[in-house]
Coordinates of C-alpha atoms and ligand atoms in Angstrom, one line a residue:
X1 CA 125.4 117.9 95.3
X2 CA 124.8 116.0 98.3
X3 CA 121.8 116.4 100.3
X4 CA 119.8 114.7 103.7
X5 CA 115.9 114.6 103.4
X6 CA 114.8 114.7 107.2
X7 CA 111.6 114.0 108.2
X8 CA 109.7 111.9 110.6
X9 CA 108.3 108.5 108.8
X10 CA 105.4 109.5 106.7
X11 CA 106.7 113.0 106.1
X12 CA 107.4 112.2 102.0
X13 CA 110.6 111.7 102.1
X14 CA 111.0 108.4 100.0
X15 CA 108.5 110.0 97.0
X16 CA 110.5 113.4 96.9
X17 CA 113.8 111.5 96.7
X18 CA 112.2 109.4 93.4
X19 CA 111.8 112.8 91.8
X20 CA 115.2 113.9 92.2
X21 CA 116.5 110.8 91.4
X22 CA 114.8 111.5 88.0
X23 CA 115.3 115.0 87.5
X24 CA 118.5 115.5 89.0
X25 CA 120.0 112.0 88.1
X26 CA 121.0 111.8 92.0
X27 CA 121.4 108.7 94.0
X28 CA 119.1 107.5 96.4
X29 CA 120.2 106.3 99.5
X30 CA 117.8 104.8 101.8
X31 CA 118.9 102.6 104.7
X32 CA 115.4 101.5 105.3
X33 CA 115.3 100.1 101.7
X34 CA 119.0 99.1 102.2
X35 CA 117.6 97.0 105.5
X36 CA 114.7 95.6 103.8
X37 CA 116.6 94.0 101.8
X38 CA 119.2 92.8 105.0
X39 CA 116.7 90.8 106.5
X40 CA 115.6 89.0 103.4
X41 CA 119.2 87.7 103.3
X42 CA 118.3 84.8 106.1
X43 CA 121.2 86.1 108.0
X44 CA 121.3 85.9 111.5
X45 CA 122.2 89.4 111.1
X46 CA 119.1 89.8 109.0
X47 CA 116.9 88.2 111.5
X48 CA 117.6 90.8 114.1
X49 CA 117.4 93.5 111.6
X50 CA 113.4 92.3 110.8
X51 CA 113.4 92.6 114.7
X52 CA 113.5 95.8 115.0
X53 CA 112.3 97.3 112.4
X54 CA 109.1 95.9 113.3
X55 CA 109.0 97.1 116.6
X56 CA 109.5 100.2 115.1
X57 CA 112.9 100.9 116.9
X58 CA 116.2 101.7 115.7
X59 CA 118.9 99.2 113.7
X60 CA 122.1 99.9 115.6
X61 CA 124.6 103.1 114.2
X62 CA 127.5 100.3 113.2
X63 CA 125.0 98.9 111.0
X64 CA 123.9 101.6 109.1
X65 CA 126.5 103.4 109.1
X66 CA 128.4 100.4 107.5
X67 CA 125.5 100.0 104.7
X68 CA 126.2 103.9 104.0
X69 CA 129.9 103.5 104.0
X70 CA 129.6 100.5 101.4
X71 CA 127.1 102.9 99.1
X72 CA 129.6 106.0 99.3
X73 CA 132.6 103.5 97.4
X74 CA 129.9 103.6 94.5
X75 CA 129.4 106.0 90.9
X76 CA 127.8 109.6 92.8
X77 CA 125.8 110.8 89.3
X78 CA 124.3 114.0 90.6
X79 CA 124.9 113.3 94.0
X80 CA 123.9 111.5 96.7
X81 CA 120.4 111.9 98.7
X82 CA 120.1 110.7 102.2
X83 CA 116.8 109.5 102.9
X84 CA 116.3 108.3 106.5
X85 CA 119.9 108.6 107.5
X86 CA 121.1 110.2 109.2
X87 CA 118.6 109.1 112.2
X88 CA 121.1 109.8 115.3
X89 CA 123.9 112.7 116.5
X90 CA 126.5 109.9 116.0
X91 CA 125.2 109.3 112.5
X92 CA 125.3 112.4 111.4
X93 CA 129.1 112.7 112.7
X94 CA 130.0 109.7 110.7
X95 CA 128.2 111.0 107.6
X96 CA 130.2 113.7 108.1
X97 CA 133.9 112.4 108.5
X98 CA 132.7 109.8 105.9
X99 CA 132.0 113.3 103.4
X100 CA 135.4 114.3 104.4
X101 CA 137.3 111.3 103.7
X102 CA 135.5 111.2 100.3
X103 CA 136.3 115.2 99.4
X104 CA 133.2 115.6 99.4
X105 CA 130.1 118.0 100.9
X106 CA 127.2 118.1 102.5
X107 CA 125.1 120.7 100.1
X108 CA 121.3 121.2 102.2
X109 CA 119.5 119.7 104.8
X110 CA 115.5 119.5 103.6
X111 CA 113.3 119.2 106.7
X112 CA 110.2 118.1 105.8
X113 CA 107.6 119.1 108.4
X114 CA 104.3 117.5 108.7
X115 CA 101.9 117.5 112.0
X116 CA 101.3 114.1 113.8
X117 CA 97.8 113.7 112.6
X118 CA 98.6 113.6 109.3
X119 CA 101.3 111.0 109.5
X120 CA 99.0 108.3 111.0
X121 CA 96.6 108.3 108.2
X122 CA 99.5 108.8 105.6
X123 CA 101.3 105.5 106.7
X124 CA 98.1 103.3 107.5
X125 CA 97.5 104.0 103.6
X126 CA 100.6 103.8 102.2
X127 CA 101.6 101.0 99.8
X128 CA 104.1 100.6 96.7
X129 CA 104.4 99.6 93.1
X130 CA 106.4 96.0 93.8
X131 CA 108.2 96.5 90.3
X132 CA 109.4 99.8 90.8
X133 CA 108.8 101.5 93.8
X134 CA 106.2 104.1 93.2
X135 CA 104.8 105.1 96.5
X136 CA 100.8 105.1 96.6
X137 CA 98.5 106.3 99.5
X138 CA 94.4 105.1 99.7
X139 CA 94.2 109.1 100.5
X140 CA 96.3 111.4 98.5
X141 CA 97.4 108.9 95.9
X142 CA 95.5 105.8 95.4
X143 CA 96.8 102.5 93.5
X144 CA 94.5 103.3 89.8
X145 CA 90.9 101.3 89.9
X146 CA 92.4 98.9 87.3
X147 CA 95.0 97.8 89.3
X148 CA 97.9 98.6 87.0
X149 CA 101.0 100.7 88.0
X150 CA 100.4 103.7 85.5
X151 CA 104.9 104.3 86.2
X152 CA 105.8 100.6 85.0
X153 CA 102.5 98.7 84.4
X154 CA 103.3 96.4 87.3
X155 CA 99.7 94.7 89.2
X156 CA 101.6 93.9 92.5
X157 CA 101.6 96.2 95.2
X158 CA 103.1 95.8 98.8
X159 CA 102.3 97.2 102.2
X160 CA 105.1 98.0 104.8
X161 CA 104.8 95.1 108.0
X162 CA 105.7 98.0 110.3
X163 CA 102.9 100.6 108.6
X164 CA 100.8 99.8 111.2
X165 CA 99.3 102.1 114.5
X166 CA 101.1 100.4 116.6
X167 CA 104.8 100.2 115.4
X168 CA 104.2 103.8 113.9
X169 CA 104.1 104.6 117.8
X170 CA 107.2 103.8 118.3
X171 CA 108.7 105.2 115.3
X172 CA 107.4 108.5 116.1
X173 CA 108.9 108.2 119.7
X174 CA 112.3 107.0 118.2
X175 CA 112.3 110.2 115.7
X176 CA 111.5 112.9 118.6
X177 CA 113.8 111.5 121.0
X178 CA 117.0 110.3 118.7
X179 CA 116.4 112.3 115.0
X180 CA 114.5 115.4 115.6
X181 CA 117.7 116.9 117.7
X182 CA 119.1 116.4 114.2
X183 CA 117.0 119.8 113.1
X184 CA 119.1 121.8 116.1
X185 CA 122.6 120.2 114.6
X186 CA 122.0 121.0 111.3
X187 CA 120.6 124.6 112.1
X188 CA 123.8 125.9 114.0
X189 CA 125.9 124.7 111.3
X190 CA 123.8 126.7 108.7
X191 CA 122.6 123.9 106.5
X192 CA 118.8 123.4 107.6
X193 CA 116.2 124.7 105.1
X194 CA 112.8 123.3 106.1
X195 CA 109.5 122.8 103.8
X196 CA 106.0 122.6 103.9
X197 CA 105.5 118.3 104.2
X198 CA 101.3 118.6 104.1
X199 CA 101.8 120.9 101.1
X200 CA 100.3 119.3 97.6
X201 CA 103.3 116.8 96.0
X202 CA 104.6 118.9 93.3
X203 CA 104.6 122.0 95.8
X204 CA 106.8 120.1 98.1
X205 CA 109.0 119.2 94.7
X206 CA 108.9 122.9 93.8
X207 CA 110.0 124.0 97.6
X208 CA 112.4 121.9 97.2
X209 CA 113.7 122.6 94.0
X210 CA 114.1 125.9 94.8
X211 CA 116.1 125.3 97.8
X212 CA 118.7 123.3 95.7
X213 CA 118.9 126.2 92.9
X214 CA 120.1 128.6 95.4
X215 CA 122.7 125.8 96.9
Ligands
LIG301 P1 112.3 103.8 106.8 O1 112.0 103.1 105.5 O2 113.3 105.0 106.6 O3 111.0 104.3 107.4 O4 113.0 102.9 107.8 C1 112.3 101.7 108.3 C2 113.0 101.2 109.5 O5 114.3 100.8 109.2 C3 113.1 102.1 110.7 O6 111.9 102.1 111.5 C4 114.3 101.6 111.5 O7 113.9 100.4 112.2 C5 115.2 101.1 110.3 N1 116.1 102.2 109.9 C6 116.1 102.9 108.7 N2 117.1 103.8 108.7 C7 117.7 103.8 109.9 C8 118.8 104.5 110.4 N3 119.4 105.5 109.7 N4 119.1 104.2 111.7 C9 118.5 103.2 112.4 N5 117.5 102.5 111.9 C10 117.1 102.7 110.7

């Protein structure tokens, strides 16, 4: 089963993916994670890739939808999930003829919906395990009072560069004006099935689940 999560940043989309990943032994694919690690690779390439991403804006479609291309050639376990990709109409054309040269399907289309408010105080407090990924938030979720990742027992813990006010600005622009017509795309061709974002964590994983189950 292949699935998109869709979402504007904030919306939950990376910590959902981590629970199918270990319930449903799918694959995450994230291209923001997949550009983090570009523009450690001192690239010139790399170098533009930080660029942008801190601005907030959008990495170029040949880009991403190279890094995707690259990930599709690998083992599928359970499936692939598409975590912040596709972000534009001409992605989600190439996801699609990418699908179709593979034999493979597009299964659901999870929109996550959250309200603005909610995703400015979600991403100024967002930070992650740096052994393994766990998402933590000074609200909902914070890092445990002795410092230790309860997941992997890691005592590092990273915040984005573009969590900030400011670049989140932009990022919300980019998703209303480039990814949100996504929701209308996916809609007409009968694949959207959207889900409570502000909802409690394991509600959102239960929504969820229970969209797959009926896939
Ligand atoms: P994310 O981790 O999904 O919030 O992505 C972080 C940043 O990576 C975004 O703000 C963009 O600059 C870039 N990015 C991630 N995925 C894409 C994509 N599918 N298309 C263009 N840029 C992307």
């Amino acid at each position: 089963m292949n699935i998109i999560l869709l979402g504007p940043p904030g919306a939950g989309k990376g910590t959902q993916a981590r629970t199918l990943v270990d319930k449903r032994d799918m694959i995450q694919l994230s291209t923001g994670d997949m550009l983090r690690e570009a523009r450690t690779s001192g690239t010139e390439m790399g170098q533009k890739v930080a660029e942008v991403m801190d601005s907030g804006g959008l990495v170029t479609d040949e880009i991403v939808i190279g890094l995707i291309r690259e990930k599709l050639e690998g083992d599928k376990q359970g499936g692939f999930i598409f975590d912040g990709f596709p972000r534009t109409l001409p992605q989600a054309d190439a996801l699609a003829d990418l699908l179709a040269e593979k034999g493979e399907t597009l299964d659901a289309v999870i929109e996550m919906q959250v309200d603005d408010a909610a995703l400015v105080s979600r991403i100024a407090g967002r930070a992650t395990c740096g052994s393994c990924g766990e998402v933590y938030n000074d609200v909902t979720k914070p890092i445990p009072a002795d410092g230790v990742c309860p997941v992997c027992g890691g005592k590092e813990f990273k915040r984005r560069a573009d969590d900030n006010e400011e670049s989140l600005k932009v990022r919300l622009m980019e998703y209303y004006k480039k990814t949100s017509p996504l929701i209308g795309y996916y809609y007409a061709k009968g694949q959207l099935a959207s889900v409570n974002g502000l909802a409690e964590i394991d509600e959102v994983e239960g929504a969820i689940a229970r969209v797959l189950d009926k896939t």
